[in-house]
mmCIF file of C-alpha atoms in Angstrom:
data_model
loop_
_atom_site.group_PDB
_atom_site.id
_atom_site.type_symbol
_atom_site.label_atom_id
_atom_site.label_comp_id
_atom_site.label_asym_id
_atom_site.label_seq_id
_atom_site.Cartn_x
_atom_site.Cartn_y
_atom_site.Cartn_z
ATOM 1 C CA MET A 1 87.090 60.657 114.308
ATOM 2 C CA THR A 2 84.570 60.747 117.163
ATOM 3 C CA ASP A 3 86.651 58.230 119.130
ATOM 4 C CA ILE A 4 89.768 60.347 118.648
ATOM 5 C CA LEU A 5 87.971 63.469 119.909
ATOM 6 C CA HIS A 6 86.631 61.482 122.862
ATOM 7 C CA ILE A 7 90.119 60.273 123.770
ATOM 8 C CA ARG A 8 91.517 63.793 123.424
ATOM 9 C CA PHE A 9 88.839 65.185 125.715
ATOM 10 C CA LEU A 10 89.350 62.488 128.350
ATOM 11 C CA THR A 11 93.102 63.040 128.225
ATOM 12 C CA ARG A 12 92.620 66.770 128.683
ATOM 13 C CA LEU A 13 90.118 66.199 131.486
ATOM 14 C CA LEU A 14 92.401 63.763 133.325
ATOM 15 C CA ILE A 15 95.286 66.214 133.048
ATOM 16 C CA LYS A 16 93.026 68.964 134.391
ATOM 17 C CA ALA A 17 91.791 66.736 137.235
ATOM 18 C CA TRP A 18 95.352 65.829 138.170
ATOM 19 C CA GLY A 19 96.304 69.506 138.064
ATOM 20 C CA ILE A 20 93.409 70.386 140.375
ATOM 21 C CA ILE A 21 94.389 67.657 142.846
ATOM 22 C CA ARG A 22 97.968 68.925 142.862
ATOM 23 C CA LYS A 23 96.868 72.559 143.155
ATOM 24 C CA ARG A 24 94.444 71.672 145.930
ATOM 25 C CA LYS A 25 97.384 70.559 148.081
ATOM 26 C CA ILE A 26 99.316 73.726 147.288
ATOM 27 C CA GLU A 27 96.375 76.013 148.056
ATOM 28 C CA THR A 28 95.441 74.147 151.236
ATOM 29 C CA LEU A 29 98.991 74.727 152.456
ATOM 30 C CA ARG A 30 98.687 78.404 151.511
ATOM 31 C CA ALA A 31 95.607 78.710 153.736
ATOM 32 C CA ARG A 32 97.333 76.902 156.592
ATOM 33 C CA LYS A 33 100.250 79.349 156.423
ATOM 34 C CA TYR A 34 97.878 82.311 156.733
ATOM 35 C CA LEU A 35 96.143 80.636 159.679
ATOM 36 C CA TRP A 36 99.447 79.852 161.395
ATOM 37 C CA HIS A 37 100.424 83.504 160.984
ATOM 38 C CA ILE A 38 97.174 84.642 162.610
ATOM 39 C CA GLU A 39 97.696 82.205 165.486
ATOM 40 C CA GLN A 40 101.223 83.514 165.973
ATOM 41 C CA GLN A 41 100.025 87.128 165.966
ATOM 42 C CA LYS A 42 97.225 86.460 168.442
ATOM 43 C CA ALA A 43 99.154 83.946 170.561
ATOM 44 C CA ARG A 44 96.050 81.772 170.393
ATOM 45 C CA GLN A 45 95.012 78.758 168.319
ATOM 46 C CA PHE A 46 91.985 77.813 166.263
ATOM 47 C CA ALA A 47 90.132 74.672 167.274
ATOM 48 C CA PRO A 48 91.579 71.911 165.035
ATOM 49 C CA GLU A 49 88.250 71.290 163.288
ATOM 50 C CA ILE A 50 87.828 74.998 162.437
ATOM 51 C CA PHE A 51 91.434 75.262 161.242
ATOM 52 C CA GLU A 52 91.006 72.287 158.909
ATOM 53 C CA LYS A 53 87.587 73.381 157.671
ATOM 54 C CA ILE A 54 88.977 76.751 156.568
ATOM 55 C CA ALA A 55 92.081 75.297 154.918
ATOM 56 C CA VAL A 56 90.373 72.367 153.190
ATOM 57 C CA SER A 57 87.349 74.395 152.004
ATOM 58 C CA TYR A 58 89.601 77.020 150.457
ATOM 59 C CA GLY A 59 91.852 74.347 148.945
ATOM 60 C CA ILE A 60 88.886 72.754 147.150
ATOM 61 C CA TYR A 61 87.270 76.029 146.065
ATOM 62 C CA GLU A 62 90.248 77.940 144.688
ATOM 63 C CA PRO A 63 91.390 75.581 141.893
ATOM 64 C CA VAL A 64 87.879 75.146 140.497
ATOM 65 C CA VAL A 65 85.669 78.166 141.161
ATOM 66 C CA VAL A 66 88.189 80.987 141.614
ATOM 67 C CA GLU A 67 90.495 79.856 138.810
ATOM 68 C CA GLY A 68 87.473 79.144 136.621
ATOM 69 C CA PHE A 69 86.190 82.704 136.859
ATOM 70 C CA CYS A 70 89.676 84.122 136.418
ATOM 71 C CA ARG A 71 89.828 82.202 133.129
ATOM 72 C CA LEU A 72 86.842 84.275 131.971
ATOM 73 C CA HIS A 73 89.221 87.221 132.322
ATOM 74 C CA GLY A 74 91.918 85.379 130.389
ATOM 75 C CA ARG A 75 94.278 84.939 133.326
ATOM 76 C CA LYS A 76 95.110 82.987 136.459
ATOM 77 C CA ALA A 77 94.226 84.038 140.002
ATOM 78 C CA SER A 78 96.615 86.525 141.597
ATOM 79 C CA ALA A 79 98.234 86.120 145.017
ATOM 80 C CA ALA A 80 96.089 89.002 146.301
ATOM 81 C CA GLU A 81 92.890 87.280 145.171
ATOM 82 C CA LYS A 82 93.945 84.033 146.813
ATOM 83 C CA LYS A 83 94.530 85.802 150.117
ATOM 84 C CA ARG A 84 91.076 87.384 149.934
ATOM 85 C CA PHE A 85 89.463 83.984 149.428
ATOM 86 C CA VAL A 86 91.361 82.518 152.383
ATOM 87 C CA TYR A 87 89.932 85.335 154.491
ATOM 88 C CA TYR A 88 86.496 84.717 152.986
ATOM 89 C CA PHE A 89 86.638 81.136 154.246
ATOM 90 C CA ILE A 90 87.842 82.342 157.630
ATOM 91 C CA CYS A 91 84.693 84.467 157.876
ATOM 92 C CA SER A 92 82.298 81.853 156.470
ATOM 93 C CA SER A 93 83.680 79.012 158.613
ATOM 94 C CA LEU A 94 83.581 81.107 161.779
ATOM 95 C CA PHE A 95 80.042 82.233 160.910
ATOM 96 C CA ASP A 96 78.999 78.562 160.785
ATOM 97 C CA TYR A 97 80.779 77.993 164.096
ATOM 98 C CA PHE A 98 78.938 80.904 165.728
ATOM 99 C CA VAL A 99 75.556 79.655 164.512
ATOM 100 C CA ASP A 100 75.905 75.874 164.781
ATOM 101 C CA ASP A 101 78.312 75.304 167.665
ATOM 102 C CA VAL A 102 78.176 78.155 170.155
ATOM 103 C CA HIS A 103 74.726 79.468 169.179
ATOM 104 C CA ILE A 104 75.572 83.164 169.215
ATOM 105 C CA PRO A 105 72.359 85.165 168.624
ATOM 106 C CA PHE A 106 71.985 86.488 165.089
ATOM 107 C CA ASP A 107 71.745 90.081 166.282
ATOM 108 C CA GLN A 108 75.188 89.714 167.855
ATOM 109 C CA ILE A 109 76.595 88.224 164.630
ATOM 110 C CA ALA A 110 74.950 91.086 162.725
ATOM 111 C CA MET A 111 76.803 93.545 164.950
ATOM 112 C CA LEU A 112 80.123 91.866 164.121
ATOM 113 C CA SER A 113 79.243 91.808 160.425
ATOM 114 C CA PHE A 114 77.674 95.202 159.801
ATOM 115 C CA LYS A 115 78.657 97.437 162.727
ATOM 116 C CA PRO A 116 82.217 96.309 163.433
ATOM 117 C CA GLU A 117 83.148 99.668 164.970
ATOM 118 C CA GLU A 118 80.524 99.095 167.693
ATOM 119 C CA ALA A 119 81.198 95.380 168.223
ATOM 120 C CA THR A 120 82.883 94.045 171.339
ATOM 121 C CA CYS A 121 84.807 90.789 171.003
ATOM 122 C CA THR A 122 84.889 88.352 173.909
ATOM 123 C CA THR A 123 86.555 85.343 172.251
ATOM 124 C CA PHE A 124 89.488 84.586 169.951
ATOM 125 C CA GLU A 125 87.094 83.464 167.215
ATOM 126 C CA GLU A 126 85.087 86.690 167.344
ATOM 127 C CA GLU A 127 88.275 88.755 167.208
ATOM 128 C CA VAL A 128 89.583 86.853 164.170
ATOM 129 C CA PHE A 129 86.199 87.102 162.423
ATOM 130 C CA LEU A 130 86.064 90.846 163.014
ATOM 131 C CA ASP A 131 89.643 91.420 161.820
ATOM 132 C CA ALA A 132 89.128 89.300 158.689
ATOM 133 C CA HIS A 133 85.810 90.970 157.912
ATOM 134 C CA ARG A 134 87.256 94.465 158.290
ATOM 135 C CA TRP A 135 90.240 93.586 156.120
ATOM 136 C CA LEU A 136 88.051 92.125 153.365
ATOM 137 C CA ARG A 137 85.813 95.207 153.210
ATOM 138 C CA LYS A 138 88.885 97.273 152.321
ATOM 139 C CA GLN A 139 89.801 94.914 149.469
ATOM 140 C CA VAL A 140 86.584 94.554 147.452
ATOM 141 C CA ASN A 141 86.077 95.896 143.909
ATOM 142 C CA ASP A 142 82.645 97.432 144.661
ATOM 143 C CA ILE A 143 81.910 98.273 148.289
ATOM 144 C CA GLN A 144 78.254 99.229 147.722
ATOM 145 C CA GLY A 145 77.467 96.008 145.866
ATOM 146 C CA TYR A 146 79.439 94.029 148.437
ATOM 147 C CA GLU A 147 77.362 95.423 151.291
ATOM 148 C CA ILE A 148 74.109 94.585 149.490
ATOM 149 C CA CYS A 149 75.280 91.040 148.739
ATOM 150 C CA SER A 150 76.551 90.536 152.312
ATOM 151 C CA ARG A 151 73.238 91.595 153.832
ATOM 152 C CA ALA A 152 71.280 89.410 151.399
ATOM 153 C CA LEU A 153 73.451 86.426 152.330
ATOM 154 C CA PHE A 154 73.046 87.146 156.048
ATOM 155 C CA ALA A 155 69.241 87.265 155.654
ATOM 156 C CA ALA A 156 69.228 83.930 153.802
ATOM 157 C CA GLN A 157 71.460 82.315 156.419
ATOM 158 C CA GLN A 158 69.261 83.615 159.215
ATOM 159 C CA GLN A 159 66.124 82.323 157.490
ATOM 160 C CA SER A 160 67.709 78.901 156.946
ATOM 161 C CA SER A 161 66.966 78.178 160.618
ATOM 162 C CA LEU A 162 63.324 77.927 159.497
ATOM 163 C CA GLN A 163 64.232 74.688 157.727
ATOM 164 C CA PHE A 164 63.859 72.821 161.005
ATOM 165 C CA ASN A 165 60.122 73.472 160.610
ATOM 166 C CA GLN A 166 58.685 70.457 158.775
ATOM 167 C CA ASP A 167 55.646 72.505 157.721
ATOM 168 C CA LEU A 168 57.724 75.031 155.780
ATOM 169 C CA SER A 169 56.444 75.111 152.197
ATOM 170 C CA ILE A 170 58.484 73.723 149.311
ATOM 171 C CA SER A 171 58.615 77.144 147.659
ATOM 172 C CA ALA A 172 59.943 78.733 150.867
ATOM 173 C CA VAL A 173 62.612 76.041 151.241
ATOM 174 C CA LEU A 174 63.732 76.472 147.635
ATOM 175 C CA ASP A 175 63.793 80.256 147.959
ATOM 176 C CA ILE A 176 66.051 80.055 151.026
ATOM 177 C CA THR A 177 68.231 77.422 149.359
ATOM 178 C CA PHE A 178 68.716 79.438 146.174
ATOM 179 C CA ARG A 179 69.534 82.665 148.021
ATOM 180 C CA LYS A 180 71.825 81.017 150.553
ATOM 181 C CA GLY A 181 73.896 79.292 147.876
ATOM 182 C CA GLY A 182 73.656 82.071 145.317
ATOM 183 C CA TYR A 183 74.775 84.948 147.514
ATOM 184 C CA ALA A 184 77.472 82.861 149.240
ATOM 185 C CA VAL A 185 79.200 82.271 145.911
ATOM 186 C CA GLN A 186 78.360 85.671 144.406
ATOM 187 C CA LEU A 187 80.197 87.311 147.298
ATOM 188 C CA GLY A 188 83.387 85.948 145.737
ATOM 189 C CA SER A 189 82.901 88.129 142.657
ATOM 190 C CA TYR A 190 83.782 91.135 144.815
ATOM 191 C CA TYR A 191 87.186 89.676 145.683
ATOM 192 C CA LEU A 192 88.532 89.713 142.123
ATOM 193 C CA ASP A 193 91.160 92.318 141.269
ATOM 194 C CA GLU A 194 89.073 94.066 138.624
ATOM 195 C CA GLU A 195 85.529 95.360 138.290
ATOM 196 C CA VAL A 196 83.068 92.617 137.366
ATOM 197 C CA LEU A 197 80.166 92.961 134.935
ATOM 198 C CA GLU A 198 76.645 92.476 136.296
ATOM 199 C CA THR A 199 76.215 89.521 133.920
ATOM 200 C CA GLU A 200 79.209 87.835 135.499
ATOM 201 C CA ARG A 201 77.930 88.458 139.021
ATOM 202 C CA LYS A 202 74.744 86.657 137.939
ATOM 203 C CA ILE A 203 76.881 83.723 136.769
ATOM 204 C CA TRP A 204 78.531 83.559 140.196
ATOM 205 C CA TYR A 205 75.063 83.586 141.775
ATOM 206 C CA GLN A 206 73.652 80.894 139.489
ATOM 207 C CA LEU A 207 76.640 78.625 140.051
ATOM 208 C CA GLY A 208 76.128 79.133 143.790
ATOM 209 C CA VAL A 209 72.515 77.982 143.500
ATOM 210 C CA LEU A 210 73.654 74.789 141.756
ATOM 211 C CA ILE A 211 76.441 74.176 144.270
ATOM 212 C CA GLN A 212 73.954 74.505 147.150
ATOM 213 C CA LEU A 213 71.517 72.098 145.479
ATOM 214 C CA THR A 214 74.407 69.675 144.977
ATOM 215 C CA ASN A 215 75.443 70.016 148.623
ATOM 216 C CA ASP A 216 71.874 69.182 149.641
ATOM 217 C CA LEU A 217 72.031 66.017 147.519
ATOM 218 C CA TYR A 218 75.242 64.854 149.161
ATOM 219 C CA ASP A 219 74.104 65.840 152.677
ATOM 220 C CA VAL A 220 70.660 64.230 152.533
ATOM 221 C CA TRP A 221 71.792 61.281 154.685
ATOM 222 C CA LYS A 222 72.870 63.764 157.392
ATOM 223 C CA ASP A 223 69.937 66.173 157.055
ATOM 224 C CA ALA A 224 67.183 63.537 157.229
ATOM 225 C CA PRO A 225 67.915 62.232 160.764
ATOM 226 C CA GLN A 226 68.318 65.836 161.995
ATOM 227 C CA GLN A 227 64.880 66.742 160.609
ATOM 228 C CA ILE A 228 66.348 69.468 158.404
ATOM 229 C CA ARG A 229 63.946 70.316 155.589
ATOM 230 C CA SER A 230 66.541 70.684 152.839
ATOM 231 C CA SER A 231 65.630 71.201 149.188
ATOM 232 C CA VAL A 232 65.859 67.453 148.498
ATOM 233 C CA LEU A 233 63.738 66.450 151.494
ATOM 234 C CA ALA A 234 61.168 69.175 150.792
ATOM 235 C CA VAL A 235 60.695 68.335 147.103
ATOM 236 C CA GLN A 236 60.834 64.554 147.783
ATOM 237 C CA ASP A 237 60.202 63.586 144.156
ATOM 238 C CA MET A 238 63.664 63.224 142.592
ATOM 239 C CA HIS A 239 62.284 63.578 139.077
ATOM 240 C CA GLN A 240 60.891 66.988 140.011
ATOM 241 C CA PHE A 241 64.153 67.878 141.746
ATOM 242 C CA ALA A 242 66.081 66.936 138.595
ATOM 243 C CA ARG A 243 63.847 69.243 136.542
ATOM 244 C CA ILE A 244 64.554 72.125 138.938
ATOM 245 C CA PHE A 245 68.281 71.429 138.776
ATOM 246 C CA HIS A 246 68.283 71.251 134.988
ATOM 247 C CA GLU A 247 66.358 74.535 134.711
ATOM 248 C CA LYS A 248 69.065 76.210 136.788
ATOM 249 C CA VAL A 249 71.753 74.751 134.522
ATOM 250 C CA GLU A 250 69.924 76.096 131.472
ATOM 251 C CA THR A 251 69.850 79.547 133.062
ATOM 252 C CA LEU A 252 73.586 79.268 133.700
ATOM 253 C CA TRP A 253 74.266 78.481 130.032
ATOM 254 C CA GLN A 254 72.249 81.521 128.944
ATOM 255 C CA LEU A 255 74.149 83.817 131.307
ATOM 256 C CA ILE A 256 77.491 82.525 130.028
ATOM 257 C CA LYS A 257 76.259 83.112 126.487
ATOM 258 C CA GLN A 258 75.550 86.763 127.369
ATOM 259 C CA HIS A 259 79.024 87.320 128.823
ATOM 260 C CA PRO A 260 81.285 89.282 126.419
ATOM 261 C CA ALA A 261 84.396 87.191 127.150
ATOM 262 C CA ARG A 262 86.325 85.649 124.261
ATOM 263 C CA GLU A 263 85.329 82.227 122.961
ATOM 264 C CA SER A 264 88.500 80.601 124.305
ATOM 265 C CA ALA A 265 87.902 82.121 127.763
ATOM 266 C CA LYS A 266 84.341 80.785 127.879
ATOM 267 C CA GLN A 267 85.503 77.339 126.789
ATOM 268 C CA ASN A 268 88.102 77.320 129.555
ATOM 269 C CA PHE A 269 85.482 78.396 132.078
ATOM 270 C CA LEU A 270 83.107 75.655 130.931
ATOM 271 C CA PHE A 271 85.884 73.123 131.314
ATOM 272 C CA HIS A 272 86.306 74.192 134.950
ATOM 273 C CA ILE A 273 82.640 74.148 135.959
ATOM 274 C CA ALA A 274 81.407 71.105 133.997
ATOM 275 C CA GLY A 275 83.113 68.814 136.492
ATOM 276 C CA THR A 276 81.442 70.632 139.390
ATOM 277 C CA LEU A 277 77.980 70.359 137.825
ATOM 278 C CA SER A 278 78.457 66.661 137.074
ATOM 279 C CA PHE A 279 78.561 65.867 140.806
ATOM 280 C CA GLY A 280 74.943 66.986 141.038
ATOM 281 C CA TYR A 281 73.803 64.782 138.162
ATOM 282 C CA ILE A 282 75.583 61.726 139.588
ATOM 283 C CA ALA A 283 73.884 62.236 142.961
ATOM 284 C CA MET A 284 70.471 62.709 141.350
ATOM 285 C CA ASP A 285 70.883 59.500 139.337
ATOM 286 C CA GLN A 286 71.545 57.521 142.516
ATOM 287 C CA LEU A 287 68.611 59.019 144.418
ATOM 288 C CA ILE A 288 66.294 58.515 141.425
ATOM 289 C CA ARG A 289 67.225 54.817 141.519
ATOM 290 C CA LEU A 290 66.558 54.804 145.261
ATOM 291 C CA GLN A 291 63.099 56.280 144.651
ATOM 292 C CA GLY A 292 62.342 53.586 142.077
ATOM 293 C CA ASN A 293 58.770 53.497 140.797
ATOM 294 C CA GLN A 294 57.408 55.509 143.725
ATOM 295 C CA ASP A 295 56.367 59.146 143.411
ATOM 296 C CA HIS A 296 58.713 60.230 146.224
ATOM 297 C CA LEU A 297 61.818 59.133 148.078
ATOM 298 C CA PRO A 298 61.383 56.411 150.717
ATOM 299 C CA ALA A 299 61.464 57.382 154.381
ATOM 300 C CA TYR A 300 65.030 57.638 155.614
ATOM 301 C CA ASP A 301 66.214 54.562 157.507
ATOM 302 C CA SER A 302 69.641 54.663 159.165
ATOM 303 C CA ALA A 303 69.924 50.905 158.650
ATOM 304 C CA HIS A 304 70.089 51.619 154.899
ATOM 305 C CA ARG A 305 72.247 54.725 155.184
ATOM 306 C CA LYS A 306 74.640 53.515 152.474
ATOM 307 C CA ASP A 307 71.839 53.745 149.912
ATOM 308 C CA TRP A 308 71.651 57.493 150.577
ATOM 309 C CA ILE A 309 75.395 58.227 150.535
ATOM 310 C CA ILE A 310 76.911 59.201 147.189
ATOM 311 C CA ASP A 311 80.408 57.727 147.311
ATOM 312 C CA MET A 312 82.603 59.419 144.710
ATOM 313 C CA GLU A 313 85.492 57.082 145.473
ATOM 314 C CA LYS A 314 83.683 54.201 143.769
ATOM 315 C CA ILE A 315 85.198 53.344 140.397
ATOM 316 C CA GLU A 316 81.801 53.323 138.685
ATOM 317 C CA ASN A 317 81.068 56.826 139.983
ATOM 318 C CA LEU A 318 84.453 58.109 138.823
ATOM 319 C CA LYS A 319 83.774 56.694 135.356
ATOM 320 C CA LEU A 320 80.329 58.280 135.427
ATOM 321 C CA TRP A 321 81.902 61.591 136.454
ATOM 322 C CA LEU A 322 84.166 61.546 133.388
ATOM 323 C CA LYS A 323 81.247 60.699 131.105
ATOM 324 C CA THR A 324 78.912 63.288 132.641
ATOM 325 C CA THR A 325 81.552 66.024 132.644
ATOM 326 C CA ARG A 326 82.197 65.460 128.940
ATOM 327 C CA LYS A 327 78.453 65.559 128.222
ATOM 328 C CA LEU A 328 77.950 68.792 130.181
ATOM 329 C CA TYR A 329 80.963 70.467 128.587
ATOM 330 C CA TYR A 330 79.689 69.865 125.066
ATOM 331 C CA GLN A 331 76.140 70.709 126.106
ATOM 332 C CA GLY A 332 77.426 74.022 127.427
ATOM 333 C CA LEU A 333 79.348 74.714 124.221
ATOM 334 C CA GLU A 334 76.227 74.052 122.185
ATOM 335 C CA LYS A 335 74.069 76.288 124.384
ATOM 336 C CA ILE A 336 76.457 79.221 124.108
ATOM 337 C CA ASN A 337 76.773 78.600 120.344
ATOM 338 C CA TYR A 338 80.444 77.647 120.232
ATOM 339 C CA HIS A 339 79.995 74.070 119.048
#
């Protein structure tokens, strides 16, 4: 009987994975069409790398995170919601461009973000950012909450520049990491068609924390040579990092348990996010093996870069992803008392 249930779950998971891959292509094209329309309107073009970052990021995010939360509401994402998330990725990708590539001062970005009526645009990118930001503010389901979340995210992003300081404390690094990831994802809760319960906004936030921790795991090979004090490189001990990660997962389960959605809706949501969480566990397993019997990770050496890269195209990692996703799904069901 157990084998039959296992086969059924894997079949369902493979069908879901295939559906996400297919939908990713569809949604990436949707984003490209919006971007082409903007380019046509402005008679200007995005830099190719910015164009692709927006389209690909949205294409990955929509089928998993957006559709997952819509399942909590017993439905699929609407066309209006999808457009809002495309515009969200326009803003977030251009924000990264302003900070990382052209080094616009934060006070100037703050003017574009929070005083758009007083802002003066000098570039195509600034004009698009301002237009997208203004449009989004008119679409949200709670403007007061949206403003609070936006300012909290801006503060976390501004403080993330402190992570180039190697003396920054572990607690400070983790605080910035949690807020940066949490508010970035929580912002999406304001783009849904309906009002969202405070419990659900906390779920968005908690998932964002875990996504940011996972990103840090996968980016460690890039962050180390740049002397970026990410959460992984600050904590150093992967066993301690794993405990932090697991505590955040436990908090997520408790928040889902508190949500008043129907049992079937919660199960569908768990099915969406279990695969996302499993990426973090796979990365931690690899870095724990890299640490070995030491009490911290070895010093980064570019000659052994492959040891630090988590390659999800490897067959063994894909098999591990299936196994871990199944484990997390049933763990989640047990924690929210539906198993």
